[in-house]
Amino acid sequence: MTIVNKTKMGKKGFIDLDVDKSLNIVDEIKRMREEKNAVILAHFYQEGEIQDIADFVGDSLGLSQQAAATEADIILFAGVHFMAETAKILAPEKKVLIPDLQAGCSLADSCPPKDFEAFIKSNPGHTVISYVNTTAEIKALTDIICTSTNALQIVESLPKGEKIIFAPDRNLGNYIQSMTGRDMLIWDGACHVHEEFSLERILDIKKEYPDTQIIAHPECEKQILIVADHIGSTTSLLNYTIKDSGKSYIVATESGILHQMRKASPHKNFIPAPPKDSTCACNDCKYMKMISLKKIYNTLKYELPEITLEQDLMDRARGSIVRMLDISNRLKL
Ligand code: 13P
Ligand code: SF4
């Protein structure tokens, strides 16, 4: 067998080895998962074929709840780096694998820890709420983490009048502020996918198909949220399309979620919201789409790349995530 170690993986961030063509890659992944007592967790933005082999497919909150509760020895995270990092912080005794270490997040990148620390210091007396789409260093500077599923409830769980720093997504922050009227200082970060949707092109579709509803993730810009019939996390958008009596939806979030929507409601029509630049596939998250079945196969086989974090950093970051999970459990989210 080829010896693969961190050095061999090199700077690429993933194991670049071909899979024997005589093997059925899906069957092999399932076999190794069983053999190694591994669990595959996948975000809704992953390719359909990856969602279909996962033990659990979900949104950021659901995935962190699964990571905290699993009895598997290995967690293979089909998602982006901050998600696998969160899993490692919640389950430090487990081996947490990510098929490509370069699968980052433009939103997490928009909040550098040194700048954020200085921002907190220059605004004393605030409770710090950060979106889960952040590095472990940011989580260590945060009082309570939130996701798009629970951001509203977490902000509302604080006493009225409490001053809040909210980071890093300006669109989610502004949306929550408009819903709660709370005193919030909002970090100026954004996600490259959710800022790409074109209002003009969405409204053109709506003109052509007036019965189509617009559903949007709160990371979208305000002009998109204003025209949306429903705003929510990926799970909330999916559930809305299942329960709603409508037949057609323009979906303003990363296109991966359409896989579950089409599976759950094959008789309905789902249209990915078009981006401003008609020549690009900007509603695909380039980081989420770095994960492939081949990389998952190699990751399970060689148990690399592995997420490793300093114990001290994990200990400082854990409290803010656990607080979020406790509030979510209490509210049955
Ligand atoms: P949710 O998984 O909370 O819906 O958030 C979407 C997202 O942008 C993940 O990166
Ligand atoms: Fe980050 Fe945006 Fe990709 Fe979500 S869709 S992982 S926020 S870059």
mmCIF file of C-alpha atoms in Angstrom, residues 25-293:
data_model
loop_
_atom_site.group_PDB
_atom_site.id
_atom_site.type_symbol
_atom_site.label_atom_id
_atom_site.label_comp_id
_atom_site.label_asym_id
_atom_site.label_seq_id
_atom_site.Cartn_x
_atom_site.Cartn_y
_atom_site.Cartn_z
ATOM 1 C CA ILE A 25 -16.098 4.227 -4.839
ATOM 2 C CA VAL A 26 -19.451 4.542 -3.026
ATOM 3 C CA ASP A 27 -19.355 0.920 -1.827
ATOM 4 C CA GLU A 28 -15.733 1.358 -0.709
ATOM 5 C CA ILE A 29 -16.566 4.513 1.282
ATOM 6 C CA LYS A 30 -19.444 2.686 2.968
ATOM 7 C CA ARG A 31 -17.235 -0.332 3.729
ATOM 8 C CA MET A 32 -14.434 1.761 5.259
ATOM 9 C CA ARG A 33 -16.922 3.819 7.249
ATOM 10 C CA GLU A 34 -18.272 0.636 8.813
ATOM 11 C CA GLU A 35 -14.826 -0.876 9.395
ATOM 12 C CA LYS A 36 -13.428 2.266 11.045
ATOM 13 C CA ASN A 37 -16.558 3.238 13.004
ATOM 14 C CA ALA A 38 -16.637 6.573 11.178
ATOM 15 C CA VAL A 39 -19.547 8.941 10.652
ATOM 16 C CA ILE A 40 -19.892 11.147 7.571
ATOM 17 C CA LEU A 41 -21.495 14.531 8.260
ATOM 18 C CA ALA A 42 -22.405 16.631 5.203
ATOM 19 C CA HIS A 43 -23.666 20.186 4.826
ATOM 20 C CA PHE A 44 -26.628 20.962 2.544
ATOM 21 C CA TYR A 45 -24.238 22.811 0.193
ATOM 22 C CA GLN A 46 -22.336 19.642 -0.727
ATOM 23 C CA GLU A 47 -22.781 17.928 -4.107
ATOM 24 C CA GLY A 48 -25.878 15.683 -4.242
ATOM 25 C CA GLU A 49 -23.816 12.477 -4.536
ATOM 26 C CA ILE A 50 -22.018 13.377 -1.287
ATOM 27 C CA GLN A 51 -25.251 14.227 0.532
ATOM 28 C CA ASP A 52 -26.584 10.827 -0.565
ATOM 29 C CA ILE A 53 -23.813 8.823 1.139
ATOM 30 C CA ALA A 54 -23.717 10.893 4.354
ATOM 31 C CA ASP A 55 -24.966 9.570 7.702
ATOM 32 C CA PHE A 56 -26.372 13.011 8.420
ATOM 33 C CA VAL A 57 -27.050 15.960 6.092
ATOM 34 C CA GLY A 58 -27.924 19.261 7.678
ATOM 35 C CA ASP A 59 -27.302 22.909 8.423
ATOM 36 C CA SER A 60 -24.547 24.339 10.602
ATOM 37 C CA LEU A 61 -26.504 23.921 13.842
ATOM 38 C CA GLY A 62 -27.638 20.361 13.102
ATOM 39 C CA LEU A 63 -24.112 19.349 12.145
ATOM 40 C CA SER A 64 -22.586 20.702 15.347
ATOM 41 C CA GLN A 65 -25.305 18.959 17.393
ATOM 42 C CA GLN A 66 -24.469 15.698 15.608
ATOM 43 C CA ALA A 67 -20.725 16.171 16.169
ATOM 44 C CA ALA A 68 -21.298 16.745 19.886
ATOM 45 C CA ALA A 69 -23.479 13.636 20.214
ATOM 46 C CA THR A 70 -21.837 11.030 17.961
ATOM 47 C CA GLU A 71 -20.337 7.833 19.345
ATOM 48 C CA ALA A 72 -18.225 7.228 16.246
ATOM 49 C CA ASP A 73 -14.421 7.167 16.564
ATOM 50 C CA ILE A 74 -13.906 9.218 13.418
ATOM 51 C CA ILE A 75 -15.906 12.205 12.163
ATOM 52 C CA LEU A 76 -15.442 12.838 8.450
ATOM 53 C CA PHE A 77 -16.728 16.322 7.737
ATOM 54 C CA ALA A 78 -17.972 16.930 4.198
ATOM 55 C CA GLY A 79 -18.138 20.695 4.570
ATOM 56 C CA VAL A 80 -15.812 23.611 5.133
ATOM 57 C CA HIS A 81 -12.956 24.101 7.572
ATOM 58 C CA PHE A 82 -14.764 26.055 10.321
ATOM 59 C CA MET A 83 -17.399 23.299 10.532
ATOM 60 C CA ALA A 84 -14.799 20.542 10.998
ATOM 61 C CA GLU A 85 -12.962 22.763 13.478
ATOM 62 C CA THR A 86 -16.201 23.233 15.481
ATOM 63 C CA ALA A 87 -16.666 19.439 15.497
ATOM 64 C CA LYS A 88 -13.107 18.963 16.817
ATOM 65 C CA ILE A 89 -13.649 21.531 19.583
ATOM 66 C CA LEU A 90 -16.864 19.758 20.631
ATOM 67 C CA ALA A 91 -15.370 16.261 20.379
ATOM 68 C CA PRO A 92 -11.626 16.705 21.045
ATOM 69 C CA GLU A 93 -11.082 12.995 21.756
ATOM 70 C CA LYS A 94 -12.282 12.034 18.261
ATOM 71 C CA LYS A 95 -10.335 12.005 15.032
ATOM 72 C CA VAL A 96 -11.905 14.717 12.853
ATOM 73 C CA LEU A 97 -11.107 14.529 9.140
ATOM 74 C CA ILE A 98 -11.805 16.994 6.338
ATOM 75 C CA PRO A 99 -11.235 15.889 2.726
ATOM 76 C CA ASP A 100 -9.583 19.199 1.768
ATOM 77 C CA LEU A 101 -7.897 21.524 4.262
ATOM 78 C CA GLN A 102 -8.204 24.422 1.773
ATOM 79 C CA ALA A 103 -12.010 24.309 1.927
ATOM 80 C CA GLY A 104 -12.322 27.634 3.729
ATOM 81 C CA CYS A 105 -15.034 30.293 3.927
ATOM 82 C CA SER A 106 -14.938 33.866 2.613
ATOM 83 C CA LEU A 107 -17.138 34.971 5.513
ATOM 84 C CA ALA A 108 -14.807 33.478 8.148
ATOM 85 C CA ASP A 109 -11.871 35.108 6.303
ATOM 86 C CA SER A 110 -13.568 38.515 6.532
ATOM 87 C CA CYS A 111 -12.952 38.569 10.315
ATOM 88 C CA PRO A 112 -9.213 38.401 11.173
ATOM 89 C CA PRO A 113 -8.716 37.615 14.907
ATOM 90 C CA LYS A 114 -6.247 40.475 15.623
ATOM 91 C CA ASP A 115 -8.593 43.114 14.131
ATOM 92 C CA PHE A 116 -11.584 41.612 15.915
ATOM 93 C CA GLU A 117 -9.789 41.600 19.263
ATOM 94 C CA ALA A 118 -8.922 45.294 18.819
ATOM 95 C CA PHE A 119 -12.561 46.028 17.860
ATOM 96 C CA ILE A 120 -13.825 44.349 21.054
ATOM 97 C CA LYS A 121 -11.267 46.247 23.169
ATOM 98 C CA SER A 122 -12.282 49.583 21.657
ATOM 99 C CA ASN A 123 -15.968 48.855 22.389
ATOM 100 C CA PRO A 124 -16.056 47.659 26.010
ATOM 101 C CA GLY A 125 -19.283 46.624 27.728
ATOM 102 C CA HIS A 126 -20.679 44.611 24.815
ATOM 103 C CA THR A 127 -21.723 40.946 24.732
ATOM 104 C CA VAL A 128 -20.024 39.331 21.748
ATOM 105 C CA ILE A 129 -22.192 37.121 19.524
ATOM 106 C CA SER A 130 -20.453 35.523 16.546
ATOM 107 C CA TYR A 131 -21.803 33.455 13.715
ATOM 108 C CA VAL A 132 -20.456 29.889 13.607
ATOM 109 C CA ASN A 133 -18.777 30.794 10.274
ATOM 110 C CA THR A 134 -15.631 31.934 12.113
ATOM 111 C CA THR A 135 -12.235 30.535 13.055
ATOM 112 C CA ALA A 136 -11.545 28.956 16.452
ATOM 113 C CA GLU A 137 -9.605 32.144 17.401
ATOM 114 C CA ILE A 138 -12.752 34.256 16.870
ATOM 115 C CA LYS A 139 -14.836 31.751 18.844
ATOM 116 C CA ALA A 140 -12.354 32.118 21.710
ATOM 117 C CA LEU A 141 -13.067 35.890 21.720
ATOM 118 C CA THR A 142 -16.847 35.321 21.640
ATOM 119 C CA ASP A 143 -19.455 34.996 24.413
ATOM 120 C CA ILE A 144 -22.085 33.080 22.433
ATOM 121 C CA ILE A 145 -21.925 31.504 18.974
ATOM 122 C CA CYS A 146 -25.019 31.454 16.771
ATOM 123 C CA THR A 147 -26.079 30.000 13.438
ATOM 124 C CA SER A 148 -28.698 31.241 10.999
ATOM 125 C CA THR A 149 -31.223 28.884 12.689
ATOM 126 C CA ASN A 150 -30.876 30.374 16.170
ATOM 127 C CA ALA A 151 -29.370 33.890 15.731
ATOM 128 C CA LEU A 152 -32.696 35.605 16.434
ATOM 129 C CA GLN A 153 -33.410 33.577 19.587
ATOM 130 C CA ILE A 154 -29.843 33.964 20.870
ATOM 131 C CA VAL A 155 -29.936 37.748 20.496
ATOM 132 C CA GLU A 156 -33.381 37.785 22.148
ATOM 133 C CA SER A 157 -32.143 35.589 25.013
ATOM 134 C CA LEU A 158 -30.069 38.544 26.249
ATOM 135 C CA PRO A 159 -31.665 41.093 28.561
ATOM 136 C CA LYS A 160 -33.210 44.077 26.751
ATOM 137 C CA GLY A 161 -30.824 47.023 26.657
ATOM 138 C CA GLU A 162 -27.707 44.813 26.557
ATOM 139 C CA LYS A 163 -25.153 46.095 24.053
ATOM 140 C CA ILE A 164 -24.154 43.519 21.466
ATOM 141 C CA ILE A 165 -21.226 43.094 19.102
ATOM 142 C CA PHE A 166 -22.331 40.864 16.225
ATOM 143 C CA ALA A 167 -19.819 39.310 13.812
ATOM 144 C CA PRO A 168 -18.923 38.676 11.085
ATOM 145 C CA ASP A 169 -21.895 38.780 8.665
ATOM 146 C CA ARG A 170 -23.278 42.286 8.080
ATOM 147 C CA ASN A 171 -26.368 41.024 6.234
ATOM 148 C CA LEU A 172 -27.402 38.541 8.938
ATOM 149 C CA GLY A 173 -26.533 41.159 11.604
ATOM 150 C CA ASN A 174 -28.629 43.877 9.961
ATOM 151 C CA TYR A 175 -31.513 41.457 9.475
ATOM 152 C CA ILE A 176 -31.470 40.385 13.157
ATOM 153 C CA GLN A 177 -31.195 44.030 14.263
ATOM 154 C CA SER A 178 -34.223 44.951 12.125
ATOM 155 C CA MET A 179 -36.226 42.056 13.644
ATOM 156 C CA THR A 180 -35.267 42.660 17.286
ATOM 157 C CA GLY A 181 -34.527 46.396 17.505
ATOM 158 C CA ARG A 182 -31.497 45.521 19.682
ATOM 159 C CA ASP A 183 -28.439 47.711 20.191
ATOM 160 C CA MET A 184 -25.973 45.960 17.873
ATOM 161 C CA LEU A 185 -22.530 46.888 16.592
ATOM 162 C CA ILE A 186 -22.126 44.852 13.421
ATOM 163 C CA TRP A 187 -18.843 43.671 11.885
ATOM 164 C CA ASP A 188 -18.542 44.446 8.176
ATOM 165 C CA GLY A 189 -18.096 40.933 6.764
ATOM 166 C CA ALA A 190 -19.938 39.004 4.063
ATOM 167 C CA CYS A 191 -20.082 35.737 2.134
ATOM 168 C CA HIS A 192 -19.048 35.769 -1.532
ATOM 169 C CA VAL A 193 -21.982 33.559 -2.565
ATOM 170 C CA HIS A 194 -24.829 35.363 -0.817
ATOM 171 C CA GLU A 195 -23.780 38.823 -2.035
ATOM 172 C CA GLU A 196 -23.859 37.738 -5.677
ATOM 173 C CA PHE A 197 -27.602 37.433 -6.260
ATOM 174 C CA SER A 198 -29.145 39.851 -8.735
ATOM 175 C CA LEU A 199 -32.401 41.496 -7.635
ATOM 176 C CA GLU A 200 -33.104 42.548 -11.210
ATOM 177 C CA ARG A 201 -32.740 39.029 -12.605
ATOM 178 C CA ILE A 202 -34.766 37.530 -9.721
ATOM 179 C CA LEU A 203 -37.598 39.984 -10.422
ATOM 180 C CA ASP A 204 -37.440 39.152 -14.151
ATOM 181 C CA ILE A 205 -38.140 35.498 -13.305
ATOM 182 C CA LYS A 206 -40.915 36.550 -10.954
ATOM 183 C CA LYS A 207 -42.503 38.626 -13.760
ATOM 184 C CA GLU A 208 -42.474 35.627 -16.055
ATOM 185 C CA TYR A 209 -43.799 33.228 -13.383
ATOM 186 C CA PRO A 210 -45.865 35.345 -10.960
ATOM 187 C CA ASP A 211 -46.791 32.333 -8.798
ATOM 188 C CA THR A 212 -43.139 31.672 -7.993
ATOM 189 C CA GLN A 213 -42.102 32.561 -4.440
ATOM 190 C CA ILE A 214 -38.716 33.959 -3.446
ATOM 191 C CA ILE A 215 -37.027 32.244 -0.495
ATOM 192 C CA ALA A 216 -33.741 33.589 0.856
ATOM 193 C CA HIS A 217 -30.990 32.880 3.372
ATOM 194 C CA PRO A 218 -30.394 35.806 5.795
ATOM 195 C CA GLU A 219 -26.788 36.093 4.546
ATOM 196 C CA CYS A 220 -28.282 37.708 1.382
ATOM 197 C CA GLU A 221 -28.234 41.467 0.877
ATOM 198 C CA LYS A 222 -31.127 43.576 2.209
ATOM 199 C CA GLN A 223 -32.579 44.264 -1.269
ATOM 200 C CA ILE A 224 -33.072 40.502 -1.734
ATOM 201 C CA LEU A 225 -34.474 39.946 1.779
ATOM 202 C CA ILE A 226 -37.043 42.731 1.280
ATOM 203 C CA VAL A 227 -38.676 40.897 -1.652
ATOM 204 C CA ALA A 228 -38.447 37.422 -0.073
ATOM 205 C CA ASP A 229 -41.605 35.489 0.840
ATOM 206 C CA HIS A 230 -39.631 33.477 3.390
ATOM 207 C CA ILE A 231 -36.243 34.099 5.057
ATOM 208 C CA GLY A 232 -34.400 31.406 6.969
ATOM 209 C CA SER A 233 -31.501 29.005 7.416
ATOM 210 C CA THR A 234 -31.019 26.180 4.926
ATOM 211 C CA THR A 235 -33.150 23.868 7.118
ATOM 212 C CA SER A 236 -35.846 26.512 7.417
ATOM 213 C CA LEU A 237 -35.901 27.071 3.626
ATOM 214 C CA LEU A 238 -36.116 23.318 3.015
ATOM 215 C CA ASN A 239 -38.943 22.850 5.536
ATOM 216 C CA TYR A 240 -40.817 25.821 4.081
ATOM 217 C CA THR A 241 -40.823 24.240 0.608
ATOM 218 C CA ILE A 242 -42.050 20.940 2.089
ATOM 219 C CA LYS A 243 -44.917 22.422 4.121
ATOM 220 C CA ASP A 244 -45.978 25.261 1.813
ATOM 221 C CA SER A 245 -48.779 24.672 -0.701
ATOM 222 C CA GLY A 246 -46.950 26.601 -3.481
ATOM 223 C CA LYS A 247 -45.435 24.893 -6.499
ATOM 224 C CA SER A 248 -42.449 27.029 -7.495
ATOM 225 C CA TYR A 249 -39.561 28.752 -5.672
ATOM 226 C CA ILE A 250 -36.601 30.965 -6.543
ATOM 227 C CA VAL A 251 -33.961 29.860 -4.051
ATOM 228 C CA ALA A 252 -31.514 32.573 -2.930
ATOM 229 C CA THR A 253 -28.795 30.573 -1.226
ATOM 230 C CA GLU A 254 -26.041 28.193 -2.298
ATOM 231 C CA SER A 255 -27.336 25.806 -4.964
ATOM 232 C CA GLY A 256 -26.507 22.557 -3.073
ATOM 233 C CA ILE A 257 -29.713 22.826 -1.023
ATOM 234 C CA LEU A 258 -31.794 22.289 -4.179
ATOM 235 C CA HIS A 259 -30.811 18.606 -4.065
ATOM 236 C CA GLN A 260 -32.786 18.004 -0.840
ATOM 237 C CA MET A 261 -35.647 20.270 -1.986
ATOM 238 C CA ARG A 262 -36.067 18.303 -5.223
ATOM 239 C CA LYS A 263 -35.831 14.978 -3.347
ATOM 240 C CA ALA A 264 -38.464 16.006 -0.815
ATOM 241 C CA SER A 265 -40.847 17.639 -3.333
ATOM 242 C CA PRO A 266 -40.185 16.158 -6.801
ATOM 243 C CA HIS A 267 -43.423 17.642 -8.155
ATOM 244 C CA LYS A 268 -42.323 21.236 -7.343
ATOM 245 C CA ASN A 269 -40.144 23.607 -9.352
ATOM 246 C CA PHE A 270 -36.927 25.005 -7.823
ATOM 247 C CA ILE A 271 -35.001 27.770 -9.576
ATOM 248 C CA PRO A 272 -31.534 28.765 -8.294
ATOM 249 C CA ALA A 273 -31.528 32.568 -7.824
ATOM 250 C CA PRO A 274 -29.403 34.033 -10.648
ATOM 251 C CA PRO A 275 -26.162 35.885 -9.874
ATOM 252 C CA LYS A 276 -25.348 39.478 -10.969
ATOM 253 C CA ASP A 277 -22.760 38.145 -13.404
ATOM 254 C CA SER A 278 -24.659 35.930 -15.833
ATOM 255 C CA THR A 279 -21.450 34.205 -16.972
ATOM 256 C CA CYS A 280 -20.412 32.765 -13.600
ATOM 257 C CA ALA A 281 -21.642 29.943 -11.374
ATOM 258 C CA CYS A 282 -21.348 32.271 -8.376
ATOM 259 C CA ASN A 283 -24.186 30.649 -6.453
ATOM 260 C CA ASP A 284 -21.911 27.639 -5.959
ATOM 261 C CA CYS A 285 -19.684 28.026 -2.902
ATOM 262 C CA LYS A 286 -16.237 27.350 -4.337
ATOM 263 C CA TYR A 287 -15.058 26.083 -0.947
ATOM 264 C CA MET A 288 -17.951 23.668 -0.353
ATOM 265 C CA LYS A 289 -17.470 22.340 -3.872
ATOM 266 C CA MET A 290 -13.797 21.486 -3.204
ATOM 267 C CA ILE A 291 -15.027 18.290 -1.535
ATOM 268 C CA SER A 292 -15.487 15.303 -3.858
ATOM 269 C CA LEU A 293 -16.229 11.588 -3.506
#
